[in-house]
Short mmCIF file of C-alpha atoms and ligand atoms in Angstrom, two decimals:
data_model
loop_
_atom_site.label_atom_id
_atom_site.label_comp_id
_atom_site.label_asym_id
_atom_site.label_seq_id
_atom_site.Cartn_x
_atom_site.Cartn_y
_atom_site.Cartn_z
CA MET A 1467 71.73 115.39 15.39
CA ARG A 1468 71.38 118.42 12.72
CA THR A 1469 73.79 119.63 10.62
CA TYR A 1470 75.53 123.01 10.97
CA PHE A 1471 73.49 124.15 7.88
CA SER A 1472 70.09 122.11 9.15
CA PHE A 1473 71.08 125.28 12.10
CA ILE A 1474 71.39 127.58 9.83
CA LYS A 1475 68.56 127.30 8.72
CA ARG A 1476 66.67 126.91 11.29
CA HIS A 1477 68.05 130.57 12.06
CA MET A 1478 65.08 131.62 9.65
CA ASP A 1479 61.86 129.46 11.34
CA TYR A 1480 59.25 131.61 12.51
CA LEU A 1481 56.13 130.44 15.37
CA LYS A 1482 52.60 130.74 13.72
CA THR A 1483 50.12 131.03 16.75
CA GLU A 1484 45.68 131.56 14.98
CA GLY A 1485 44.99 133.37 18.47
CA ILE A 1486 43.54 131.82 22.48
CA GLU A 1487 43.68 127.66 23.37
CA SER A 1488 43.15 125.84 25.31
CA LEU A 1489 45.26 122.34 26.32
CA SER A 1490 44.53 119.12 28.62
CA GLY A 1491 47.26 116.27 28.14
CA THR A 1492 50.33 115.47 29.85
CA ILE A 1493 54.24 116.98 27.87
CA LYS A 1494 57.54 115.89 29.08
CA ILE A 1495 59.76 117.91 30.61
CA SER A 1496 63.25 117.54 29.06
CA GLY A 1497 66.59 117.66 30.89
CA ALA A 1498 68.21 121.03 31.55
CA LYS A 1499 70.52 123.01 29.54
CA ASN A 1500 72.25 124.66 32.91
CA ALA A 1501 72.91 121.77 34.13
CA SER A 1502 74.04 120.27 30.79
CA LEU A 1503 77.00 122.49 30.40
CA PRO A 1504 78.36 122.64 32.87
CA LEU A 1505 78.28 118.64 33.33
CA ILE A 1506 79.87 118.52 29.35
CA ALA A 1507 82.39 121.06 30.98
CA MET A 1508 83.43 118.83 33.27
CA THR A 1509 84.27 115.84 31.15
CA ILE A 1510 87.02 117.98 30.57
CA LEU A 1511 88.01 116.42 33.86
CA ALA A 1512 88.27 113.01 33.09
CA LYS A 1513 90.37 110.58 31.60
CA ASN A 1514 87.04 108.57 31.00
CA SER A 1515 84.30 108.25 28.22
CA VAL A 1516 82.25 110.09 30.25
CA SER A 1517 78.02 109.11 29.42
CA ILE A 1518 75.31 111.82 30.04
CA LYS A 1519 71.72 110.36 29.93
CA ASN A 1520 68.76 113.39 29.52
CA LEU A 1521 70.55 115.53 27.36
CA PRO A 1522 68.53 118.19 26.03
CA GLN A 1523 68.10 118.52 22.38
CA VAL A 1524 69.14 121.98 22.69
CA ALA A 1525 71.44 124.41 20.63
CA ASP A 1526 73.52 124.84 23.35
CA ILE A 1527 73.88 122.33 24.18
CA ARG A 1528 74.36 121.34 20.05
CA THR A 1529 77.36 124.88 20.59
CA LEU A 1530 79.27 123.72 23.76
CA LEU A 1531 80.31 119.71 22.87
CA LYS A 1532 81.01 121.91 18.92
CA LEU A 1533 83.98 123.79 20.99
CA LEU A 1534 85.21 120.56 22.62
CA SER A 1535 84.94 119.10 19.72
CA ASN A 1536 87.23 122.09 18.01
CA LEU A 1537 89.57 121.39 20.62
CA GLY A 1538 90.63 117.96 19.64
CA ALA A 1539 87.60 115.63 22.02
CA THR A 1540 84.82 114.05 20.14
CA TYR A 1541 82.11 112.91 20.83
CA GLU A 1542 78.63 110.73 19.56
CA PHE A 1543 75.63 110.39 20.86
CA GLN A 1544 74.44 106.11 21.02
CA ASP A 1545 70.25 106.25 22.19
CA GLU A 1546 69.47 108.15 24.23
CA LYS A 1547 72.35 109.70 25.58
CA ALA A 1548 76.03 111.46 24.77
CA VAL A 1549 79.52 109.60 24.86
CA VAL A 1550 82.06 111.76 25.83
CA ASP A 1551 85.83 111.63 25.23
CA THR A 1552 88.34 114.52 26.04
CA SER A 1553 91.40 112.13 25.71
CA THR A 1554 91.97 113.22 22.38
CA LEU A 1555 91.70 117.12 24.12
CA THR A 1556 95.03 119.13 22.83
CA GLN A 1557 94.05 122.83 21.85
CA THR A 1558 93.72 125.08 24.99
CA LYS A 1559 91.69 127.81 22.95
CA ALA A 1560 88.84 128.64 22.59
CA LYS A 1561 87.55 130.83 19.54
CA TYR A 1562 85.72 133.26 18.66
CA ASP A 1563 83.15 132.46 15.90
CA ILE A 1564 82.00 130.20 19.14
CA VAL A 1565 81.37 131.58 22.85
CA ARG A 1566 79.76 134.72 21.09
CA THR A 1567 77.36 133.14 20.35
CA MET A 1568 77.12 131.26 23.66
CA ARG A 1569 78.90 132.43 27.07
CA ALA A 1570 78.20 129.88 28.66
CA SER A 1571 81.73 129.26 26.36
CA ILE A 1572 83.51 130.73 30.04
CA LEU A 1573 82.83 126.77 31.64
CA VAL A 1574 85.57 125.59 29.88
CA LEU A 1575 87.86 128.07 31.60
CA GLY A 1576 87.84 126.29 34.63
CA PRO A 1577 88.67 122.74 33.64
CA ILE A 1578 90.85 123.22 31.14
CA LEU A 1579 93.13 125.14 33.43
CA ALA A 1580 93.67 122.86 36.12
CA ARG A 1581 93.97 119.79 33.56
CA PHE A 1582 96.71 121.98 31.20
CA GLY A 1583 98.45 124.84 32.71
CA HIS A 1584 96.97 127.41 30.29
CA CYS A 1585 93.69 128.14 28.86
CA GLU A 1586 92.18 130.86 26.83
CA VAL A 1587 88.81 132.35 26.11
CA SER A 1588 87.75 134.77 23.62
CA LEU A 1589 85.62 137.30 26.26
CA PRO A 1590 82.09 136.63 25.64
CA GLY A 1591 81.16 140.40 25.27
CA GLY A 1592 77.83 141.41 25.63
CA CYS A 1593 74.62 139.64 25.50
CA ALA A 1594 71.50 140.75 24.94
CA ILE A 1595 69.42 140.98 28.49
CA GLY A 1596 73.52 142.50 30.29
CA GLN A 1597 76.49 143.18 30.34
CA ARG A 1598 77.29 139.93 31.93
CA PRO A 1599 81.69 140.49 32.62
CA ILE A 1600 83.37 137.60 34.54
CA ASP A 1601 85.25 139.04 36.46
CA LEU A 1602 84.41 136.83 39.84
CA HIS A 1603 85.48 133.86 37.59
CA LEU A 1604 89.03 135.16 36.55
CA LYS A 1605 89.85 136.84 40.71
CA ALA A 1606 88.66 133.32 41.91
CA LEU A 1607 90.97 131.95 39.44
CA GLU A 1608 94.00 134.23 40.12
CA HIS A 1609 93.73 133.02 43.78
CA MET A 1610 94.37 129.44 43.45
CA GLY A 1611 97.27 130.57 41.60
CA ALA A 1612 96.38 131.26 37.77
CA HIS A 1613 98.10 134.18 36.17
CA ILE A 1614 95.71 135.70 33.72
CA SER A 1615 96.02 138.87 31.31
CA ILE A 1616 93.34 140.51 28.14
CA LYS A 1617 94.92 139.68 24.59
CA ALA A 1618 92.65 140.52 22.53
CA GLY A 1619 89.70 139.78 23.59
CA TYR A 1620 90.91 136.63 25.14
CA VAL A 1621 91.26 135.38 28.48
CA GLU A 1622 95.12 134.60 28.53
CA ALA A 1623 95.29 132.57 31.96
CA THR A 1624 98.21 130.13 32.60
CA ALA A 1625 99.60 128.25 35.84
CA PRO A 1626 102.48 126.53 35.53
CA ASN A 1627 102.41 124.95 38.17
CA GLY A 1628 99.10 124.09 38.91
CA LEU A 1629 96.07 125.68 40.34
CA LYS A 1630 96.65 126.15 44.86
CA GLY A 1631 92.95 125.64 46.46
CA CYS A 1632 92.67 128.49 49.04
CA ASN A 1633 89.63 130.50 50.39
CA ILE A 1634 87.65 132.45 47.98
CA ILE A 1635 84.35 134.78 48.59
CA PHE A 1636 82.46 135.25 45.72
CA ASP A 1637 81.52 138.90 46.16
CA LYS A 1638 77.84 138.38 44.13
CA ILE A 1639 76.77 135.29 44.16
CA THR A 1640 77.38 133.58 39.87
CA VAL A 1641 76.33 129.97 38.95
CA THR A 1642 78.04 129.67 36.53
CA GLY A 1643 81.84 131.69 38.36
CA THR A 1644 80.00 128.86 41.26
CA ALA A 1645 80.60 125.95 38.61
CA ASN A 1646 83.73 126.94 37.59
CA ILE A 1647 85.82 126.89 40.90
CA VAL A 1648 83.98 124.24 41.77
CA MET A 1649 85.93 122.19 38.49
CA ALA A 1650 89.53 124.38 38.75
CA ALA A 1651 89.17 123.51 42.68
CA ALA A 1652 88.39 119.26 41.56
CA LEU A 1653 92.12 118.90 40.38
CA ALA A 1654 94.24 121.99 42.29
CA GLU A 1655 96.88 120.80 45.29
CA GLY A 1656 94.39 120.91 48.04
CA GLN A 1657 91.42 122.31 49.70
CA THR A 1658 89.62 125.57 48.28
CA VAL A 1659 86.76 126.39 49.96
CA ILE A 1660 83.92 129.12 47.99
CA THR A 1661 81.99 130.81 50.01
CA ASN A 1662 79.18 132.55 48.76
CA ALA A 1663 78.92 129.92 45.95
CA ALA A 1664 75.44 129.96 43.72
CA ARG A 1665 73.42 126.95 45.56
CA GLU A 1666 71.56 126.27 42.05
CA PRO A 1667 70.31 122.30 41.42
CA GLU A 1668 72.79 122.73 38.35
CA VAL A 1669 75.21 123.15 40.85
CA VAL A 1670 74.31 121.45 43.17
CA GLN A 1671 74.47 118.68 40.71
CA LEU A 1672 78.43 119.17 39.79
CA CYS A 1673 79.03 119.14 43.03
CA GLU A 1674 77.09 115.20 43.42
CA ILE A 1675 78.73 114.47 40.27
CA LEU A 1676 82.39 115.73 40.94
CA ASN A 1677 82.00 113.87 44.70
CA ALA A 1678 80.53 111.15 43.22
CA SER A 1679 83.95 110.48 41.33
CA GLY A 1680 86.64 111.19 44.31
CA VAL A 1681 86.20 115.15 44.26
CA LYS A 1682 85.29 115.29 48.58
CA ILE A 1683 83.49 117.96 48.16
CA GLU A 1684 81.43 119.02 51.82
CA GLY A 1685 78.47 121.99 51.87
CA ILE A 1686 76.80 120.25 48.36
CA GLY A 1687 73.67 123.08 48.20
CA THR A 1688 74.55 125.50 51.00
CA ALA A 1689 76.06 128.27 50.32
CA ILE A 1690 79.67 127.45 51.75
CA LEU A 1691 81.09 124.60 49.29
CA THR A 1692 84.63 122.95 51.02
CA ILE A 1693 86.91 121.08 48.05
CA GLU A 1694 89.70 118.73 48.09
CA GLY A 1695 91.06 118.00 45.15
CA THR A 1696 92.49 115.19 43.55
CA ASN A 1697 96.43 117.54 42.97
CA GLY A 1698 96.06 117.41 38.98
CA LYS A 1699 94.78 113.01 38.72
CA LEU A 1700 92.22 112.95 36.89
CA LEU A 1701 88.67 111.09 37.54
CA HIS A 1702 86.86 108.07 36.64
CA ILE A 1703 82.55 110.09 35.77
CA ASP A 1704 81.21 106.97 35.44
CA GLU A 1705 77.78 108.06 33.51
CA PHE A 1706 75.08 110.31 34.80
CA THR A 1707 71.47 111.45 34.07
CA ILE A 1708 70.62 115.30 33.97
CA ILE A 1709 68.50 116.41 36.48
CA PRO A 1710 65.10 117.81 34.63
CA ASP A 1711 64.57 121.15 33.77
CA ARG A 1712 62.82 124.18 36.42
CA ILE A 1713 62.44 126.71 33.31
CA GLU A 1714 61.19 124.27 31.43
CA ALA A 1715 58.37 123.36 34.18
CA GLY A 1716 57.53 126.59 35.40
CA THR A 1717 57.63 127.60 31.69
CA TYR A 1718 54.53 124.97 30.89
CA LEU A 1719 53.17 125.68 33.92
CA CYS A 1720 52.20 129.22 33.13
CA ALA A 1721 50.94 127.83 29.60
CA GLY A 1722 48.75 125.53 31.56
CA ALA A 1723 48.31 128.95 33.55
CA ILE A 1724 47.86 131.32 31.37
CA THR A 1725 45.33 129.58 30.12
CA LYS A 1726 43.41 127.54 32.73
CA SER A 1727 43.86 124.86 31.07
CA GLU A 1728 44.85 121.08 33.15
CA LEU A 1729 48.41 119.93 32.31
CA THR A 1730 50.65 117.35 34.27
CA LEU A 1731 54.40 117.98 33.38
CA GLU A 1732 56.29 114.44 33.53
CA ASN A 1733 60.13 113.93 34.53
CA VAL A 1734 60.08 117.22 36.73
CA ASN A 1735 61.41 117.60 40.41
CA ALA A 1736 58.98 120.35 42.42
CA LYS A 1737 61.63 120.68 45.78
CA HIS A 1738 63.71 122.71 42.62
CA LEU A 1739 60.53 124.69 41.69
CA SER A 1740 59.06 125.07 45.21
CA ALA A 1741 59.26 129.99 44.61
CA VAL A 1742 57.60 129.08 40.93
CA LEU A 1743 54.94 127.36 42.58
CA ALA A 1744 54.34 129.66 45.46
CA LYS A 1745 54.01 132.07 43.20
CA LEU A 1746 51.72 130.64 41.45
CA GLU A 1747 49.78 128.94 44.60
CA GLU A 1748 49.36 132.70 44.78
CA MET A 1749 47.95 133.62 41.36
CA GLY A 1750 44.88 131.23 42.66
CA SER A 1751 46.90 128.01 40.90
CA ARG A 1752 46.61 124.66 42.48
CA PHE A 1753 48.61 121.59 42.03
CA THR A 1754 48.87 117.83 42.55
CA ILE A 1755 52.68 117.08 42.89
CA THR A 1756 54.49 113.30 42.94
CA PRO A 1757 57.61 112.46 42.97
CA ASP A 1758 58.87 113.18 39.30
CA THR A 1759 55.17 114.92 38.32
CA ILE A 1760 53.02 118.05 38.51
CA THR A 1761 49.99 118.89 36.74
CA ILE A 1762 48.30 122.27 38.05
CA HIS A 1763 44.55 123.28 38.22
CA PRO A 1764 44.80 126.48 36.75
CA SER A 1765 42.31 129.21 38.69
CA GLU A 1766 39.33 131.14 36.22
CA ASN A 1767 40.55 133.72 37.80
CA ILE A 1768 44.20 135.06 37.97
CA LYS A 1769 45.50 137.13 40.91
CA PRO A 1770 48.26 139.81 40.34
CA VAL A 1771 51.38 139.48 42.31
CA LYS A 1772 53.84 141.01 43.41
CA ILE A 1773 58.01 139.15 41.96
CA ILE A 1774 61.71 140.22 43.08
CA THR A 1775 64.39 136.97 40.59
CA GLN A 1776 67.13 136.47 42.93
CA GLU A 1777 69.11 134.12 43.48
CA TYR A 1778 68.20 130.68 44.44
CA PRO A 1779 65.90 129.07 46.20
CA ALA A 1780 64.11 132.73 45.80
CA PHE A 1781 62.46 133.24 42.73
CA PRO A 1782 64.37 132.84 39.36
CA THR A 1783 65.16 135.17 36.85
CA ASP A 1784 65.00 132.95 34.33
CA MET A 1785 61.43 133.18 34.94
CA GLN A 1786 60.69 137.32 35.40
CA ALA A 1787 59.37 137.40 31.90
CA GLN A 1788 57.30 134.50 31.59
CA PHE A 1789 55.53 135.31 34.76
CA LEU A 1790 55.26 139.40 33.36
CA ALA A 1791 53.15 137.56 30.07
CA LEU A 1792 51.18 135.56 32.95
CA ALA A 1793 50.45 138.65 34.90
CA THR A 1794 48.82 140.83 31.58
CA GLN A 1795 45.76 138.34 32.66
CA ALA A 1796 45.28 139.00 36.07
CA ASP A 1797 42.60 140.73 37.28
CA GLY A 1798 44.86 143.60 39.40
CA THR A 1799 47.98 145.63 38.80
CA SER A 1800 51.62 143.45 39.40
CA ILE A 1801 55.29 144.60 40.24
CA ILE A 1802 57.57 143.49 38.54
CA GLU A 1803 61.46 143.74 40.02
CA GLU A 1804 64.38 142.22 37.42
CA ARG A 1805 67.45 142.35 40.79
CA LEU A 1806 69.51 140.33 38.34
CA PHE A 1807 70.50 141.85 34.57
CA GLU A 1808 70.51 145.33 33.60
CA ASN A 1809 68.63 144.69 30.74
CA ARG A 1810 65.87 141.89 31.72
CA PHE A 1811 62.80 143.64 30.09
CA MET A 1812 62.89 142.72 26.19
CA HIS A 1813 59.93 141.43 26.11
CA VAL A 1814 58.05 144.58 27.29
CA SER A 1815 57.80 146.35 24.38
CA GLU A 1816 56.68 143.04 22.00
CA LEU A 1817 53.91 142.69 24.80
CA GLN A 1818 53.27 145.82 24.70
CA ARG A 1819 52.26 145.33 20.68
CA MET A 1820 49.80 143.25 21.53
CA GLY A 1821 47.98 144.97 23.35
CA ALA A 1822 49.70 144.99 27.41
CA ASN A 1823 49.20 147.69 29.82
CA ILE A 1824 52.47 147.73 31.14
CA THR A 1825 55.01 150.99 32.56
CA LEU A 1826 58.69 150.35 33.17
CA ASN A 1827 60.81 152.36 35.96
CA GLY A 1828 64.09 151.29 35.86
CA HIS A 1829 64.53 147.73 36.99
CA VAL A 1830 60.76 147.58 37.96
CA ALA A 1831 57.97 146.51 35.93
CA THR A 1832 54.14 147.18 36.65
CA VAL A 1833 51.28 145.31 34.51
CA TYR A 1834 47.89 146.59 35.21
CA GLY A 1835 46.22 143.66 34.07
CA LYS A 1836 43.63 141.90 32.62
CA THR A 1837 43.74 142.92 28.86
CA GLN A 1838 42.78 140.48 25.83
CA LEU A 1839 46.20 140.62 23.79
CA SER A 1840 45.66 140.91 20.46
CA GLY A 1841 47.56 138.60 17.90
CA ALA A 1842 50.61 140.74 15.69
CA ASP A 1843 53.48 140.22 14.25
CA VAL A 1844 56.67 140.16 17.26
CA MET A 1845 60.50 139.88 17.76
CA ALA A 1846 62.02 136.95 20.22
CA THR A 1847 65.17 139.29 21.33
CA ASP A 1848 66.45 136.54 24.64
CA LEU A 1849 65.99 132.99 25.36
CA ARG A 1850 63.60 133.89 27.96
CA ALA A 1851 61.22 136.80 26.24
CA SER A 1852 60.98 134.23 23.47
CA SER A 1853 58.49 132.44 25.95
CA ALA A 1854 56.75 134.92 26.96
CA LEU A 1855 55.74 135.86 23.83
CA VAL A 1856 55.11 132.23 23.20
CA LEU A 1857 52.57 132.27 26.71
CA ALA A 1858 50.93 135.99 25.64
CA ALA A 1859 50.36 133.96 22.08
CA LEU A 1860 48.77 131.48 23.17
CA VAL A 1861 45.59 134.59 25.08
CA ALA A 1862 45.57 136.68 22.05
CA ILE A 1863 42.91 137.15 19.49
CA GLY A 1864 44.21 136.70 16.37
CA GLU A 1865 47.68 135.04 14.17
CA THR A 1866 51.19 135.77 16.45
CA ASN A 1867 53.84 135.68 14.53
CA ILE A 1868 57.47 134.98 17.05
CA HIS A 1869 60.02 136.07 14.85
CA ARG A 1870 63.93 135.43 15.62
CA ILE A 1871 62.83 131.85 17.53
CA TYR A 1872 66.41 131.01 17.32
CA HIS A 1873 67.09 131.92 20.29
CA LEU A 1874 63.62 129.89 21.86
CA ASP A 1875 66.39 126.74 19.51
CA ARG A 1876 68.46 127.41 22.78
CA GLY A 1877 67.24 125.71 25.90
CA TYR A 1878 64.32 124.70 25.33
CA ASP A 1879 63.77 120.99 23.28
CA SER A 1880 60.48 120.95 20.70
CA LEU A 1881 58.96 123.45 22.01
CA ASP A 1882 55.87 123.11 19.27
CA LYS A 1883 56.22 119.96 19.77
CA LYS A 1884 55.16 119.43 22.40
CA LEU A 1885 52.66 122.53 22.83
CA GLN A 1886 51.47 120.81 19.60
CA GLY A 1887 51.52 117.58 21.97
CA VAL A 1888 48.68 119.49 24.29
CA GLY A 1889 46.59 120.94 21.87
CA SER A 1890 47.65 123.67 20.51
CA LYS A 1891 46.96 124.33 16.68
CA ILE A 1892 51.18 126.38 17.61
CA ILE A 1893 53.28 125.30 13.99
CA ARG A 1894 57.57 126.29 12.88
CA LEU A 1895 57.25 127.79 9.33
CA LYS A 1896 59.76 128.81 7.42
CA GLU A 1897 60.30 133.08 7.17
C1 EPZ B 1498 73.07 131.15 35.12
O1 EPZ B 1498 73.97 132.26 34.30
C2 EPZ B 1498 72.31 130.43 33.97
N1 EPZ B 1498 72.85 130.48 32.32
C3 EPZ B 1498 71.53 132.45 34.00
O2 EPZ B 1498 70.23 131.87 32.74
C4 EPZ B 1498 70.86 133.00 34.93
O3 EPZ B 1498 69.51 134.07 33.82
C5 EPZ B 1498 72.58 133.37 35.88
O4 EPZ B 1498 72.64 132.20 35.96
C6 EPZ B 1498 71.34 133.51 36.24
O5 EPZ B 1498 70.81 132.62 37.11
C7 EPZ B 1498 73.43 129.44 33.02
O6 EPZ B 1498 73.47 128.91 33.73
C8 EPZ B 1498 74.51 129.15 31.11
P1 EPZ B 1498 75.80 134.53 36.91
P2 EPZ B 1498 75.38 133.53 34.91
O7 EPZ B 1498 77.04 134.63 36.85
O8 EPZ B 1498 76.14 132.56 35.16
C9 EPZ B 1498 77.03 139.86 38.24
C10 EPZ B 1498 68.92 131.27 30.82
O9 EPZ B 1498 68.14 131.39 30.87
N2 EPZ B 1498 78.27 138.54 37.87
O10 EPZ B 1498 74.97 133.79 37.99
O11 EPZ B 1498 76.19 133.73 33.73
C11 EPZ B 1498 76.28 139.85 37.12
O12 EPZ B 1498 76.31 140.08 35.72
C12 EPZ B 1498 70.55 132.13 30.79
O13 EPZ B 1498 69.20 129.88 30.39
C13 EPZ B 1498 79.54 139.95 37.53
O14 EPZ B 1498 79.03 140.93 38.04
O15 EPZ B 1498 74.74 134.55 35.77
C14 EPZ B 1498 74.84 139.86 37.00
O16 EPZ B 1498 74.56 139.93 37.26
C15 EPZ B 1498 70.19 133.28 31.26
N3 EPZ B 1498 80.43 138.81 37.89
C16 EPZ B 1498 74.76 138.31 38.58
O17 EPZ B 1498 76.40 138.00 38.70
C17 EPZ B 1498 80.48 137.54 37.22
O18 EPZ B 1498 82.02 137.68 37.40
C18 EPZ B 1498 74.30 136.69 38.42
O19 EPZ B 1498 75.77 136.06 36.75
C19 EPZ B 1498 79.75 136.86 36.54
C20 EPZ B 1498 78.32 137.51 37.43
#
């Protein structure tokens, strides 16, 4: 585990590429960040030490583990797994200094409230890609009997008589909102039915593990989840392995497509990537797929594409920036509409500085290809925008320096090393 200071030092790193790359070989995909976060929060519901395999080595995981240890839990890394023990967790206030660095900290609200009957979590505050409210989380918890108030920037939640199962209908599909309520419902009294639940693979894995731990859940993978709570009884949770990161995998598939390189991804589940694979096929790529590998056979000419981001199983918003970079290399005009977040086009201005020809009109980006990109100094603004800049740098003429890559470190495990492993000259340097 890196110390906090080395984490700070890594803040000032940047990535340098030298220009057009051709890649080849195999990349091992890490565990899913967005599955790991709710599953780490889920350990708050356990009476035993929980062993988690295949956790990705990314900043957001370190942040959430640090938050749990600030609350009194303990964790240690043994070989390739983390063992989290929340039996010593006594604090129920998740403080601003940590929550502001990772809004997914809100995932501790449901479990802590369900277990202890009270919880304070700092409001996450704004985020680069959008306002990202948590009103749906709070409304659902109130419906389950919690008293919620907002004081001095904190959500204060109490449920002195415990949470009661009930019918929850989400006005919008919310991934962490669904995870939060599933975890709260796990320890509630009686049955909770969640309608309009998120169906992302990361939510599915959370439900599957809770179901295997004695919380009867029906409708897993569908928009209607029925959860029988244990009425406050803590769970025994057996060791489990985090599913592969479908967004990391999609990002490397785009690396293969944009550099016209044949790449094989290992430890990946193609079933979680149907919409992404379909769009890459529309753009000309072909694939060889086995139960845990995907090989991309890229086309010489990339075709333009129309993309609308929507909830799973439709095309994921977390792949929008990467496809926008890829679309700059397509022969023709691509249209990319972002429907989930109000400000998720910050990569556009940086790509334009590399020569991309893109016009923005509200939530719709029109990308005129093919443009030869030129290397430049560019700045990462958010996690997935950073990976879009890496993809553009792999096909730009001349040197590109990508600054503020702490954004990248939040969700990509050893991206520079993984690309070096398939022949890229990309290197990580200190500012
Ligand atoms: C999760 O964020 C992911 N993060 C995001 O991935 C991902 O982009 C997003 O889902 C959508 O797929 C994690 O899983 C840790 P939402 P989340 O609640 O749960 C609105 C990445 O790159 N909304 O599904 O915060 C919200 O504003 C990250 O890995 C409300 O209005 O997203 C958005 O428009 C970025 N009120 C929409 O719903 C609420 O209470 C979907 O948000 C909650 C959400």
